[in-house]
Amino acid sequence: MELLMQYIVTGLTVGSIYALLAIGFVTVYNITGILNFAQGEFAMIGALTCITFVNAGLPMYASIIFAILISATIGLIVERTAILHARNTSVIILIIITIGVSTFLKGMGLIIWGTNPKQLTPLIKMEPIHFMGAVINPQSIFIFIVLLILLAVLYVFFEKTYIGSALRACEKNPRAAKLMGINPSTMSALAFTLAAALGAIAGILITPITDATYEMGFLIGVKGFVGMVIGGMHSIPGAVAGALLVGLLETFSGGFISTFYSDAITFLVLILVLFFKPNGIFARASGERV
Amino acid sequence: MLKVDGVSTHIGKIKILHEIYFQVEKGQIVSIIGANGAGKSTLLNTLAGLYRPTSGTITLENDVISGYPANKVVEKGLSLVPEGRQIFSNLTVKENLLLGMFSKYYKEKKLAEENLTKILDMFPSLKKHLKNLGGNLSGGEQQMLAIGRGLMSNPKIILLDEPSMGLAPKIVYEILDTLMIIKEDLGTMVILVEQNVKAALKVCDQAYVIDQGRIIINGTRDEISSNPQVISAYLGIKSAGA
């Protein structure tokens, strides 16, 4: 029982990190049709820049804000340089470009920060909490709360603001959106910036638990992507649910079978989902009046 | 005045429009009629900037609008209500309407509210649906929403691509009535593309017949309505000689 509780807590913690990346994936995918495989690298950039600022003597909260801003700016630069000029080619080429960007960013990370893992002190300095036999790291609770707050903020942004409605219009019908005067290229830049910021937040949050390296982005990026696919590609709530599921799956398979196979099991589930429910397990049937 | 001067459009390698010349005077409704595949929609999409013309120029009140992307052409005062309405089905009716003036919204929020009231007075049946999703409206209401959305930016000219498509005759006439209101009350120029030639000829001042990407006949409404070629080919009435 204690073990079960422990797995749930750990699973939801990693799942929340994957969820932040999955939200970034969905946002970019919905608005531009591109699967941005550089998404995970923004977690790396966010985490390592934050550590650099902290080591330079800046207060923690300022470092976090600067790190998020810098990552978002890099996201914007990536969109303006690598994506914008290839905008009229096929989507598959754009996806391959993002893989190139990912390799490039990882290489830059290696040059700037080297190979040694770097640590970040937790934001909340508290003793671990004992709950129903499980030991909960306060950072885990913090991660979960940040995820909930971000979901609320994103909900308000997408559903209640004017620019959010323009983004949703662009998602649904880019051609008609253009006729309204909405510039799809601006919306694409906005999506990449937002996704990069979310990636950076995920990286900064996970670092006190796992440490940060130049290559940390790949695996959490892929897991975020798997979460998105399981959740149905198109909706933020679906992607979050999918990502949490991936987190749980990983800890449970790691705990009950072997940590050696936990990644393999996660991908096996992905393959099964794609076989039996290719639209994702949380996708709703959709219809349109013509 | 909108002036189309020798406009040709290619889609891929195929030349769809062949040197089109025509103009719309202030306060006019101009109909463009023609069969399926004649190039009507391509012409409207070219005017709206969705296709870039390969030759020729389009001027709207001394301002060259050809060569700009669609999102800039709207700012310059030309609004296209696309074929099949293209409502944002995931957005509410109010959101749909407000997006119609995207380029001005942040600068002129007051104008947005005024325009919203104006459009709702023009299409009272949309009032009760303001908070409903656009995708849940009936076909006729969606068409009204699409026209209303097109008018939100206070365009100098509005282009309608087959507004009668899939609608009951009664609703088609309601929509034609609103075109007269747009022309007379708002002073907006209108280009109406229709396969329903009879309906189009009821409201227009001038008409152009387009066939295989070329304008083959043009004239005032009365001239076109009495043209034997139009009568036999588009109105489905056998001409006296046949």
Short mmCIF file of C-alpha atoms in Angstrom, two decimals:
data_model
loop_
_atom_site.label_atom_id
_atom_site.label_comp_id
_atom_site.label_asym_id
_atom_site.label_seq_id
_atom_site.Cartn_x
_atom_site.Cartn_y
_atom_site.Cartn_z
CA MET A 1 0.00 0.00 0.00
CA GLU A 2 2.78 2.41 0.97
CA LEU A 3 4.59 1.46 -2.19
CA LEU A 4 1.49 2.04 -4.29
CA MET A 5 1.05 5.52 -2.84
CA GLN A 6 4.71 6.25 -3.42
CA TYR A 7 4.46 5.21 -7.05
CA ILE A 8 1.40 7.36 -7.58
CA VAL A 9 3.10 10.43 -6.13
CA THR A 10 6.29 9.91 -8.12
CA GLY A 11 4.32 9.11 -11.25
CA LEU A 12 2.28 12.28 -11.00
CA THR A 13 5.43 14.32 -10.42
CA VAL A 14 7.23 13.14 -13.55
CA GLY A 15 3.89 13.14 -15.36
CA SER A 16 3.45 16.82 -14.55
CA ILE A 17 6.81 17.60 -16.09
CA TYR A 18 5.89 15.64 -19.21
CA ALA A 19 2.55 17.44 -19.19
CA LEU A 20 4.22 20.85 -19.40
CA LEU A 21 6.15 19.66 -22.44
CA ALA A 22 3.07 18.04 -23.92
CA ILE A 23 1.16 21.35 -23.66
CA GLY A 24 3.98 22.97 -25.62
CA PHE A 25 3.78 20.24 -28.25
CA VAL A 26 0.00 20.60 -28.62
CA THR A 27 0.10 24.39 -28.84
CA VAL A 28 2.68 24.40 -31.63
CA TYR A 29 1.06 21.46 -33.40
CA ASN A 30 -2.45 22.91 -33.35
CA ILE A 31 -1.44 26.29 -34.62
CA THR A 32 1.27 25.39 -37.13
CA GLY A 33 0.84 21.68 -37.85
CA ILE A 34 4.48 21.16 -36.86
CA LEU A 35 5.67 18.58 -34.34
CA ASN A 36 8.41 20.54 -32.65
CA PHE A 37 11.01 17.98 -31.66
CA ALA A 38 13.20 20.72 -30.22
CA GLN A 39 10.62 21.13 -27.43
CA GLY A 40 12.64 19.12 -24.90
CA GLU A 41 15.76 21.24 -25.48
CA PHE A 42 13.98 24.24 -24.02
CA ALA A 43 13.71 22.34 -20.74
CA MET A 44 17.50 21.95 -20.86
CA ILE A 45 18.08 25.60 -21.76
CA GLY A 46 15.69 26.78 -19.04
CA ALA A 47 17.25 24.59 -16.36
CA LEU A 48 20.89 25.32 -17.21
CA THR A 49 20.44 29.09 -17.67
CA CYS A 50 18.62 29.22 -14.36
CA ILE A 51 21.51 27.40 -12.66
CA THR A 52 24.00 29.76 -14.31
CA PHE A 53 22.15 32.80 -12.97
CA VAL A 54 21.87 31.32 -9.48
CA ASN A 55 25.60 30.52 -9.46
CA ALA A 56 26.29 34.08 -10.58
CA GLY A 57 24.64 35.23 -7.39
CA LEU A 58 21.18 36.27 -8.60
CA PRO A 59 18.23 35.52 -6.32
CA MET A 60 16.35 32.33 -7.15
CA TYR A 61 13.12 33.90 -8.33
CA ALA A 62 14.87 36.43 -10.55
CA SER A 63 16.97 33.63 -12.04
CA ILE A 64 13.85 31.64 -12.82
CA ILE A 65 12.15 34.57 -14.52
CA PHE A 66 15.25 35.43 -16.56
CA ALA A 67 15.73 31.79 -17.55
CA ILE A 68 12.13 31.54 -18.76
CA LEU A 69 12.43 34.81 -20.69
CA ILE A 70 15.69 33.75 -22.33
CA SER A 71 14.28 30.36 -23.32
CA ALA A 72 11.17 32.01 -24.74
CA THR A 73 13.35 34.39 -26.73
CA ILE A 74 15.36 31.49 -28.10
CA GLY A 75 12.06 29.82 -29.03
CA LEU A 76 11.09 32.97 -30.91
CA ILE A 77 14.47 33.16 -32.63
CA VAL A 78 14.20 29.51 -33.69
CA GLU A 79 10.79 30.20 -35.22
CA ARG A 80 11.93 33.37 -37.00
CA THR A 81 15.12 31.85 -38.40
CA ALA A 82 14.64 28.11 -38.91
CA ILE A 83 10.88 27.78 -39.38
CA LEU A 84 9.65 31.02 -40.98
CA HIS A 85 11.79 30.80 -44.09
CA ALA A 86 10.76 27.22 -44.74
CA ARG A 87 7.09 27.95 -43.98
CA ASN A 88 5.86 27.14 -47.48
CA THR A 89 7.51 23.75 -47.74
CA SER A 90 5.88 20.53 -46.58
CA VAL A 91 5.21 19.87 -42.93
CA ILE A 92 7.54 16.86 -42.92
CA ILE A 93 10.45 19.10 -43.88
CA LEU A 94 9.57 21.47 -41.06
CA ILE A 95 9.50 18.58 -38.61
CA ILE A 96 12.94 17.48 -39.77
CA ILE A 97 14.15 21.05 -39.32
CA THR A 98 13.01 20.91 -35.69
CA ILE A 99 15.08 17.74 -35.23
CA GLY A 100 18.04 19.67 -36.62
CA VAL A 101 17.33 22.55 -34.27
CA SER A 102 17.19 20.08 -31.39
CA THR A 103 20.62 18.69 -32.25
CA PHE A 104 21.99 22.20 -32.64
CA LEU A 105 20.65 23.38 -29.28
CA LYS A 106 21.95 20.26 -27.56
CA GLY A 107 25.37 20.91 -29.12
CA MET A 108 25.33 24.50 -27.92
CA GLY A 109 24.36 23.24 -24.48
CA LEU A 110 27.35 20.92 -24.49
CA ILE A 111 29.73 23.71 -25.53
CA ILE A 112 28.40 26.18 -22.97
CA TRP A 113 27.77 23.98 -19.95
CA GLY A 114 29.92 20.88 -20.51
CA THR A 115 28.97 17.33 -19.61
CA ASN A 116 28.83 17.52 -15.83
CA PRO A 117 25.37 17.35 -14.24
CA LYS A 118 24.46 20.55 -12.43
CA GLN A 119 22.36 20.97 -9.35
CA LEU A 120 19.74 23.46 -8.32
CA THR A 121 18.55 23.85 -4.74
CA PRO A 122 14.83 23.18 -4.29
CA LEU A 123 12.55 26.21 -4.26
CA ILE A 124 10.84 25.10 -1.13
CA LYS A 125 13.10 24.10 1.69
CA MET A 126 10.95 21.77 3.71
CA GLU A 127 11.24 18.34 5.23
CA PRO A 128 9.69 15.56 3.13
CA ILE A 129 6.06 15.00 4.02
CA HIS A 130 4.82 11.59 5.13
CA PHE A 131 1.41 10.86 3.73
CA MET A 132 -0.35 7.47 3.84
CA GLY A 133 3.00 5.77 4.08
CA ALA A 134 4.49 7.58 1.11
CA VAL A 135 7.29 10.09 1.36
CA ILE A 136 6.43 13.15 -0.62
CA ASN A 137 9.15 15.52 -1.70
CA PRO A 138 7.79 19.08 -1.25
CA GLN A 139 9.16 19.87 -4.71
CA SER A 140 6.69 17.30 -6.11
CA ILE A 141 3.77 19.15 -4.59
CA PHE A 142 5.19 22.38 -5.90
CA ILE A 143 5.46 20.93 -9.43
CA PHE A 144 1.89 19.75 -9.31
CA ILE A 145 0.62 23.12 -8.10
CA VAL A 146 2.56 24.94 -10.83
CA LEU A 147 0.98 22.63 -13.42
CA LEU A 148 -2.50 23.41 -12.11
CA ILE A 149 -1.85 27.15 -12.06
CA LEU A 150 -0.44 27.09 -15.59
CA LEU A 151 -3.43 25.11 -16.81
CA ALA A 152 -5.76 27.72 -15.33
CA VAL A 153 -3.73 30.56 -16.85
CA LEU A 154 -3.66 28.87 -20.26
CA TYR A 155 -7.39 28.22 -20.07
CA VAL A 156 -8.06 31.90 -19.46
CA PHE A 157 -5.58 32.89 -22.16
CA PHE A 158 -7.02 30.62 -24.85
CA GLU A 159 -10.69 30.80 -23.96
CA LYS A 160 -11.24 34.26 -22.53
CA THR A 161 -8.89 36.65 -24.30
CA TYR A 162 -9.18 38.13 -27.77
CA ILE A 163 -5.73 36.99 -28.87
CA GLY A 164 -6.61 33.52 -27.55
CA SER A 165 -9.69 33.45 -29.77
CA ALA A 166 -7.47 34.45 -32.72
CA LEU A 167 -5.15 31.54 -31.92
CA ARG A 168 -8.08 29.15 -31.77
CA ALA A 169 -9.40 30.53 -35.06
CA CYS A 170 -6.01 29.97 -36.64
CA GLU A 171 -6.04 26.42 -35.30
CA LYS A 172 -9.44 25.63 -36.76
CA ASN A 173 -9.22 27.37 -40.10
CA PRO A 174 -5.99 29.16 -40.93
CA ARG A 175 -7.25 30.26 -44.34
CA ALA A 176 -10.35 31.96 -42.96
CA ALA A 177 -8.25 33.42 -40.14
CA LYS A 178 -6.06 35.04 -42.76
CA LEU A 179 -9.15 36.61 -44.32
CA MET A 180 -9.89 38.21 -40.94
CA GLY A 181 -6.49 39.91 -41.01
CA ILE A 182 -4.82 37.42 -38.67
CA ASN A 183 -1.26 36.82 -39.76
CA PRO A 184 -0.58 33.06 -39.37
CA SER A 185 3.14 33.76 -39.14
CA THR A 186 2.66 35.96 -36.05
CA MET A 187 0.53 33.26 -34.45
CA SER A 188 3.20 30.67 -35.23
CA ALA A 189 5.83 32.87 -33.54
CA LEU A 190 3.55 33.23 -30.53
CA ALA A 191 3.04 29.47 -30.32
CA PHE A 192 6.77 28.70 -30.43
CA THR A 193 7.53 31.36 -27.81
CA LEU A 194 4.84 30.05 -25.50
CA ALA A 195 5.95 26.44 -25.96
CA ALA A 196 9.58 27.34 -25.25
CA ALA A 197 8.57 29.12 -22.04
CA LEU A 198 6.57 26.09 -20.91
CA GLY A 199 9.52 23.83 -21.70
CA ALA A 200 11.81 26.05 -19.63
CA ILE A 201 9.41 25.94 -16.68
CA ALA A 202 9.39 22.14 -16.88
CA GLY A 203 13.20 22.01 -16.94
CA ILE A 204 13.58 24.34 -13.99
CA LEU A 205 11.02 22.39 -11.96
CA ILE A 206 12.57 18.97 -12.52
CA THR A 207 16.18 19.98 -11.89
CA PRO A 208 16.08 19.94 -8.05
CA ILE A 209 14.95 16.31 -8.32
CA THR A 210 17.07 14.93 -11.18
CA ASP A 211 19.87 17.49 -11.85
CA ALA A 212 20.39 19.12 -15.22
CA THR A 213 22.64 18.10 -18.10
CA TYR A 214 22.95 19.22 -21.70
CA GLU A 215 21.19 16.05 -22.84
CA MET A 216 18.29 16.06 -20.39
CA GLY A 217 15.89 17.45 -23.00
CA PHE A 218 15.70 14.49 -25.29
CA LEU A 219 14.05 11.92 -23.07
CA ILE A 220 11.57 14.23 -21.33
CA GLY A 221 10.76 15.74 -24.73
CA VAL A 222 10.00 12.33 -26.16
CA LYS A 223 7.91 11.44 -23.09
CA GLY A 224 5.96 14.67 -23.45
CA PHE A 225 5.39 13.79 -27.07
CA VAL A 226 4.18 10.30 -26.15
CA GLY A 227 1.80 11.87 -23.63
CA MET A 228 0.47 14.16 -26.32
CA VAL A 229 -0.09 11.30 -28.78
CA ILE A 230 -1.79 9.13 -26.16
CA GLY A 231 -3.99 12.07 -25.21
CA GLY A 232 -5.08 12.74 -28.76
CA MET A 233 -2.73 15.34 -30.31
CA HIS A 234 -5.22 18.19 -30.34
CA SER A 235 -6.40 19.13 -26.90
CA ILE A 236 -4.47 20.49 -23.95
CA PRO A 237 -6.53 18.58 -21.33
CA GLY A 238 -6.06 15.37 -23.35
CA ALA A 239 -2.31 15.92 -23.57
CA VAL A 240 -2.05 16.61 -19.84
CA ALA A 241 -4.01 13.46 -19.02
CA GLY A 242 -1.87 11.47 -21.46
CA ALA A 243 1.35 12.82 -19.98
CA LEU A 244 0.26 12.07 -16.39
CA LEU A 245 -0.58 8.58 -17.55
CA VAL A 246 2.88 8.19 -19.05
CA GLY A 247 4.39 9.29 -15.74
CA LEU A 248 2.33 6.78 -13.78
CA LEU A 249 3.05 4.04 -16.27
CA GLU A 250 6.74 4.67 -15.97
CA THR A 251 6.91 4.52 -12.18
CA PHE A 252 4.57 1.56 -11.92
CA SER A 253 6.41 -0.46 -14.55
CA GLY A 254 9.70 0.61 -12.98
CA GLY A 255 8.47 -0.42 -9.54
CA PHE A 256 6.69 -3.65 -10.33
CA ILE A 257 8.70 -4.93 -13.29
CA SER A 258 12.06 -3.26 -13.68
CA THR A 259 13.33 0.27 -14.16
CA PHE A 260 15.40 -1.24 -16.93
CA TYR A 261 12.27 -1.84 -19.01
CA SER A 262 10.16 1.12 -17.96
CA ASP A 263 10.91 3.18 -21.07
CA ALA A 264 10.29 0.16 -23.30
CA ILE A 265 6.94 -0.41 -21.59
CA THR A 266 5.95 3.22 -22.08
CA PHE A 267 6.66 2.99 -25.80
CA LEU A 268 4.86 -0.35 -26.00
CA VAL A 269 1.77 1.35 -24.62
CA LEU A 270 2.19 4.08 -27.21
CA ILE A 271 2.26 1.49 -29.97
CA LEU A 272 -0.82 -0.23 -28.55
CA VAL A 273 -2.68 3.07 -28.35
CA LEU A 274 -1.75 3.84 -31.94
CA PHE A 275 -2.99 0.40 -32.99
CA PHE A 276 -6.28 0.41 -31.22
CA LYS A 277 -7.15 4.06 -30.75
CA PRO A 278 -5.08 6.07 -33.18
CA ASN A 279 -6.91 9.29 -32.33
CA GLY A 280 -5.78 9.02 -28.72
CA ILE A 281 -7.61 7.59 -25.76
CA PHE A 282 -9.04 10.90 -24.67
CA ALA A 283 -10.17 12.09 -28.09
CA ARG A 284 -13.84 12.78 -28.55
CA ALA A 285 -15.66 12.05 -31.76
CA SER A 286 -16.13 15.30 -33.60
CA GLY A 287 -18.60 16.31 -36.21
CA GLU A 288 -19.25 19.39 -38.24
CA ARG A 289 -22.43 20.87 -39.60
CA VAL A 290 -22.07 21.51 -43.31
CA MET B 1 -13.80 52.19 -56.88
CA LEU B 2 -12.23 48.78 -57.39
CA LYS B 3 -10.31 48.37 -60.62
CA VAL B 4 -9.08 45.04 -61.89
CA ASP B 5 -6.57 45.59 -64.64
CA GLY B 6 -5.48 42.62 -66.75
CA VAL B 7 -5.26 40.16 -63.88
CA SER B 8 -4.08 36.61 -64.60
CA THR B 9 -3.71 33.89 -61.99
CA HIS B 10 -1.90 30.59 -62.17
CA ILE B 11 -2.50 27.74 -59.79
CA GLY B 12 0.57 25.58 -60.07
CA LYS B 13 1.37 25.60 -63.77
CA ILE B 14 -2.20 25.98 -64.94
CA LYS B 15 -3.40 29.40 -65.98
CA ILE B 16 -6.83 29.77 -64.42
CA LEU B 17 -7.59 33.44 -65.07
CA HIS B 18 -6.74 35.06 -68.40
CA GLU B 19 -6.25 38.84 -68.29
CA ILE B 20 -9.41 39.86 -66.46
CA TYR B 21 -10.52 43.49 -66.69
CA PHE B 22 -13.47 44.91 -64.78
CA GLN B 23 -14.38 47.52 -62.27
CA VAL B 24 -16.83 48.20 -59.48
CA GLU B 25 -18.06 51.76 -59.02
CA LYS B 26 -18.97 53.25 -55.67
CA GLY B 27 -22.40 52.14 -54.50
CA GLN B 28 -22.64 49.25 -56.92
CA ILE B 29 -23.40 45.58 -56.59
CA VAL B 30 -21.57 43.64 -59.29
CA SER B 31 -22.41 40.03 -60.03
CA ILE B 32 -20.00 37.55 -61.48
CA ILE B 33 -21.76 34.58 -62.93
CA GLY B 34 -20.51 31.45 -64.57
CA ALA B 35 -20.59 27.68 -64.47
CA ASN B 36 -18.67 25.40 -62.13
CA GLY B 37 -14.95 25.69 -62.69
CA ALA B 38 -15.21 28.90 -64.71
CA GLY B 39 -12.81 30.65 -62.35
CA LYS B 40 -15.22 32.66 -60.20
CA SER B 41 -13.80 31.61 -56.86
CA THR B 42 -10.23 31.91 -58.14
CA LEU B 43 -11.04 35.48 -59.15
CA LEU B 44 -12.39 36.35 -55.70
CA ASN B 45 -9.52 34.60 -53.95
CA THR B 46 -7.07 36.54 -56.12
CA LEU B 47 -8.77 39.82 -55.25
CA ALA B 48 -8.60 38.91 -51.55
CA GLY B 49 -4.90 38.07 -51.72
CA LEU B 50 -5.17 34.32 -51.17
CA TYR B 51 -3.62 33.86 -54.62
CA ARG B 52 -1.01 36.21 -55.98
CA PRO B 53 -1.83 37.32 -59.53
CA THR B 54 0.87 36.48 -62.06
CA SER B 55 0.16 39.64 -64.01
CA GLY B 56 -2.00 42.76 -63.81
CA THR B 57 -2.90 45.04 -60.93
CA ILE B 58 -5.83 45.45 -58.59
CA THR B 59 -6.49 48.94 -57.20
CA LEU B 60 -8.94 49.87 -54.49
CA GLU B 61 -9.50 53.62 -54.39
CA ASN B 62 -6.07 54.52 -55.79
CA ASP B 63 -4.37 52.02 -53.48
CA VAL B 64 -2.73 49.03 -55.18
CA ILE B 65 -3.81 45.93 -53.26
CA SER B 66 -2.47 43.19 -55.51
CA GLY B 67 0.67 41.43 -54.33
CA TYR B 68 -0.23 41.75 -50.64
CA PRO B 69 -1.11 38.71 -48.52
CA ALA B 70 -4.75 38.24 -47.53
CA ASN B 71 -4.25 39.53 -43.99
CA LYS B 72 -2.97 42.85 -45.38
CA VAL B 73 -5.66 43.13 -48.05
CA VAL B 74 -8.36 43.12 -45.33
CA GLU B 75 -6.63 46.05 -43.64
CA LYS B 76 -6.74 47.89 -46.94
CA GLY B 77 -10.53 47.59 -47.01
CA LEU B 78 -11.41 44.48 -49.01
CA SER B 79 -13.25 41.75 -47.19
CA LEU B 80 -14.03 38.29 -48.59
CA VAL B 81 -16.86 36.12 -47.30
CA PRO B 82 -15.51 32.78 -48.49
CA GLU B 83 -17.34 29.93 -50.15
CA GLY B 84 -18.86 27.51 -47.68
CA ARG B 85 -18.99 30.26 -45.02
CA GLN B 86 -15.89 29.09 -43.12
CA ILE B 87 -17.24 29.97 -39.72
CA PHE B 88 -14.88 29.25 -36.83
CA SER B 89 -17.06 26.47 -35.47
CA ASN B 90 -15.11 26.23 -32.21
CA LEU B 91 -15.66 29.90 -31.38
CA THR B 92 -18.80 31.63 -30.15
CA VAL B 93 -20.80 33.86 -32.46
CA LYS B 94 -19.52 36.93 -30.63
CA GLU B 95 -15.90 35.79 -30.91
CA ASN B 96 -16.42 35.08 -34.61
CA LEU B 97 -17.77 38.58 -35.17
CA LEU B 98 -15.08 40.33 -33.16
CA LEU B 99 -12.33 38.50 -35.04
CA GLY B 100 -13.74 40.13 -38.17
CA MET B 101 -11.94 43.32 -37.18
CA PHE B 102 -8.74 41.76 -35.94
CA SER B 103 -6.38 44.38 -37.33
CA LYS B 104 -8.22 47.25 -35.62
CA TYR B 105 -9.48 45.58 -32.44
CA TYR B 106 -6.74 46.60 -30.02
CA LYS B 107 -6.62 50.17 -31.27
CA GLU B 108 -10.35 50.76 -31.46
CA LYS B 109 -12.23 48.71 -28.90
CA LYS B 110 -15.08 51.22 -28.85
CA LEU B 111 -15.52 50.90 -32.59
CA ALA B 112 -15.64 47.12 -32.14
CA GLU B 113 -18.60 47.44 -29.77
CA GLU B 114 -20.34 49.88 -32.11
CA ASN B 115 -19.83 47.62 -35.10
CA LEU B 116 -21.06 44.64 -33.13
CA THR B 117 -24.29 46.48 -32.31
CA LYS B 118 -24.64 47.56 -35.93
CA ILE B 119 -24.19 44.03 -37.25
CA LEU B 120 -26.61 42.58 -34.72
CA ASP B 121 -29.22 45.14 -35.75
CA MET B 122 -28.71 44.01 -39.31
CA PHE B 123 -28.97 40.31 -38.41
CA PRO B 124 -31.26 40.21 -35.36
CA SER B 125 -31.43 36.40 -35.44
CA LEU B 126 -27.77 36.27 -34.37
CA LYS B 127 -28.53 38.16 -31.14
CA LYS B 128 -29.90 35.20 -29.27
CA HIS B 129 -26.94 33.06 -30.30
CA LEU B 130 -24.10 35.38 -29.22
CA LYS B 131 -22.72 32.89 -26.70
CA ASN B 132 -23.39 29.78 -28.80
CA LEU B 133 -20.67 28.16 -30.83
CA GLY B 134 -20.66 29.22 -34.47
CA GLY B 135 -20.72 25.58 -35.55
CA ASN B 136 -24.11 25.05 -33.92
CA LEU B 137 -25.99 27.59 -36.04
CA SER B 138 -28.21 26.66 -38.95
CA GLY B 139 -26.88 27.12 -42.47
CA GLY B 140 -28.72 30.40 -43.00
CA GLU B 141 -27.56 31.81 -39.68
CA GLN B 142 -23.99 30.75 -40.43
CA GLN B 143 -24.17 32.63 -43.71
CA MET B 144 -25.44 35.73 -41.90
CA LEU B 145 -22.65 35.34 -39.38
CA ALA B 146 -20.10 35.04 -42.19
CA ILE B 147 -21.42 38.20 -43.85
CA GLY B 148 -21.59 40.01 -40.51
CA ARG B 149 -18.03 38.98 -39.74
CA GLY B 150 -16.95 40.26 -43.15
CA LEU B 151 -18.57 43.63 -42.43
CA MET B 152 -17.01 44.08 -38.98
CA SER B 153 -13.86 45.65 -40.42
CA ASN B 154 -15.88 48.41 -42.16
CA PRO B 155 -14.65 47.32 -45.58
CA LYS B 156 -14.88 49.53 -48.64
CA ILE B 157 -15.84 46.49 -50.65
CA ILE B 158 -17.19 43.10 -49.62
CA LEU B 159 -16.91 39.97 -51.78
CA LEU B 160 -19.41 37.17 -51.38
CA ASP B 161 -18.63 33.73 -52.76
CA GLU B 162 -21.85 31.78 -53.35
CA PRO B 163 -23.81 32.95 -50.32
CA SER B 164 -26.87 31.01 -51.49
CA MET B 165 -25.09 27.66 -51.39
CA GLY B 166 -27.19 25.03 -49.68
CA LEU B 167 -29.82 27.45 -48.39
CA ALA B 168 -33.60 27.40 -48.68
CA PRO B 169 -34.97 29.86 -51.28
CA LYS B 170 -36.64 31.97 -48.61
CA ILE B 171 -33.32 32.47 -46.82
CA VAL B 172 -31.56 33.19 -50.11
CA TYR B 173 -33.93 36.13 -50.61
CA GLU B 174 -33.37 37.34 -47.06
CA ILE B 175 -29.66 37.39 -47.77
CA LEU B 176 -30.16 39.21 -51.05
CA ASP B 177 -32.20 41.81 -49.15
CA THR B 178 -29.32 42.38 -46.78
CA LEU B 179 -27.05 42.97 -49.77
CA MET B 180 -29.29 45.87 -50.73
CA ILE B 181 -29.00 47.20 -47.17
CA ILE B 182 -25.20 46.87 -47.32
CA LYS B 183 -25.18 48.79 -50.58
CA GLU B 184 -27.63 51.51 -49.60
CA ASP B 185 -27.13 52.03 -45.87
CA LEU B 186 -23.43 51.29 -45.50
CA GLY B 187 -22.40 52.45 -48.98
CA THR B 188 -20.16 49.41 -49.31
CA MET B 189 -19.40 48.07 -52.78
CA VAL B 190 -20.39 44.44 -53.28
CA ILE B 191 -19.14 41.72 -55.58
CA LEU B 192 -21.49 38.77 -55.64
CA VAL B 193 -20.44 35.47 -57.15
CA GLU B 194 -23.33 33.13 -57.75
CA GLN B 195 -24.35 30.00 -59.56
CA ASN B 196 -27.91 30.99 -58.80
CA VAL B 197 -27.95 33.38 -61.73
CA LYS B 198 -31.59 34.35 -61.36
CA ALA B 199 -31.02 35.48 -57.78
CA ALA B 200 -27.80 37.29 -58.68
CA LEU B 201 -29.46 39.22 -61.50
CA LYS B 202 -32.20 40.40 -59.13
CA VAL B 203 -29.93 42.58 -57.03
CA CYS B 204 -26.94 43.56 -59.12
CA ASP B 205 -26.26 46.76 -61.06
CA GLN B 206 -23.65 45.30 -63.37
CA ALA B 207 -22.88 41.71 -64.25
CA TYR B 208 -19.97 39.88 -65.80
CA VAL B 209 -20.18 36.40 -67.24
CA ILE B 210 -17.00 34.41 -66.81
CA ASP B 211 -16.17 31.25 -68.76
CA GLN B 212 -12.93 29.30 -68.75
CA GLY B 213 -11.16 32.08 -66.94
CA ARG B 214 -12.21 34.84 -69.32
CA ILE B 215 -14.93 37.45 -69.10
CA ILE B 216 -17.08 36.74 -72.13
CA ILE B 217 -20.08 39.01 -71.59
CA ASN B 218 -20.58 42.13 -69.53
CA GLY B 219 -23.27 44.71 -69.16
CA THR B 220 -25.89 46.23 -66.93
CA ARG B 221 -28.37 44.00 -65.24
CA ASP B 222 -31.00 44.54 -67.93
CA GLU B 223 -28.57 43.92 -70.76
CA ILE B 224 -27.39 40.69 -69.19
CA SER B 225 -30.90 39.54 -68.31
CA SER B 226 -31.96 39.93 -71.92
CA ASN B 227 -28.81 38.54 -73.51
CA PRO B 228 -29.85 35.42 -75.48
CA GLN B 229 -26.61 33.60 -74.67
CA VAL B 230 -27.11 34.16 -70.94
CA ILE B 231 -30.75 33.16 -71.18
CA SER B 232 -30.02 29.85 -72.84
CA ALA B 233 -26.80 28.95 -71.01
CA TYR B 234 -27.42 30.24 -67.49
CA LEU B 235 -31.10 30.82 -67.00
CA GLY B 236 -32.03 27.46 -68.52
CA ILE B 237 -34.64 28.92 -70.85
CA LYS B 238 -34.49 27.93 -74.50
CA SER B 239 -33.88 30.93 -76.69
CA ALA B 240 -36.46 31.78 -79.33
CA GLY B 241 -34.36 30.42 -82.19
CA ALA B 242 -33.68 27.00 -80.71
#
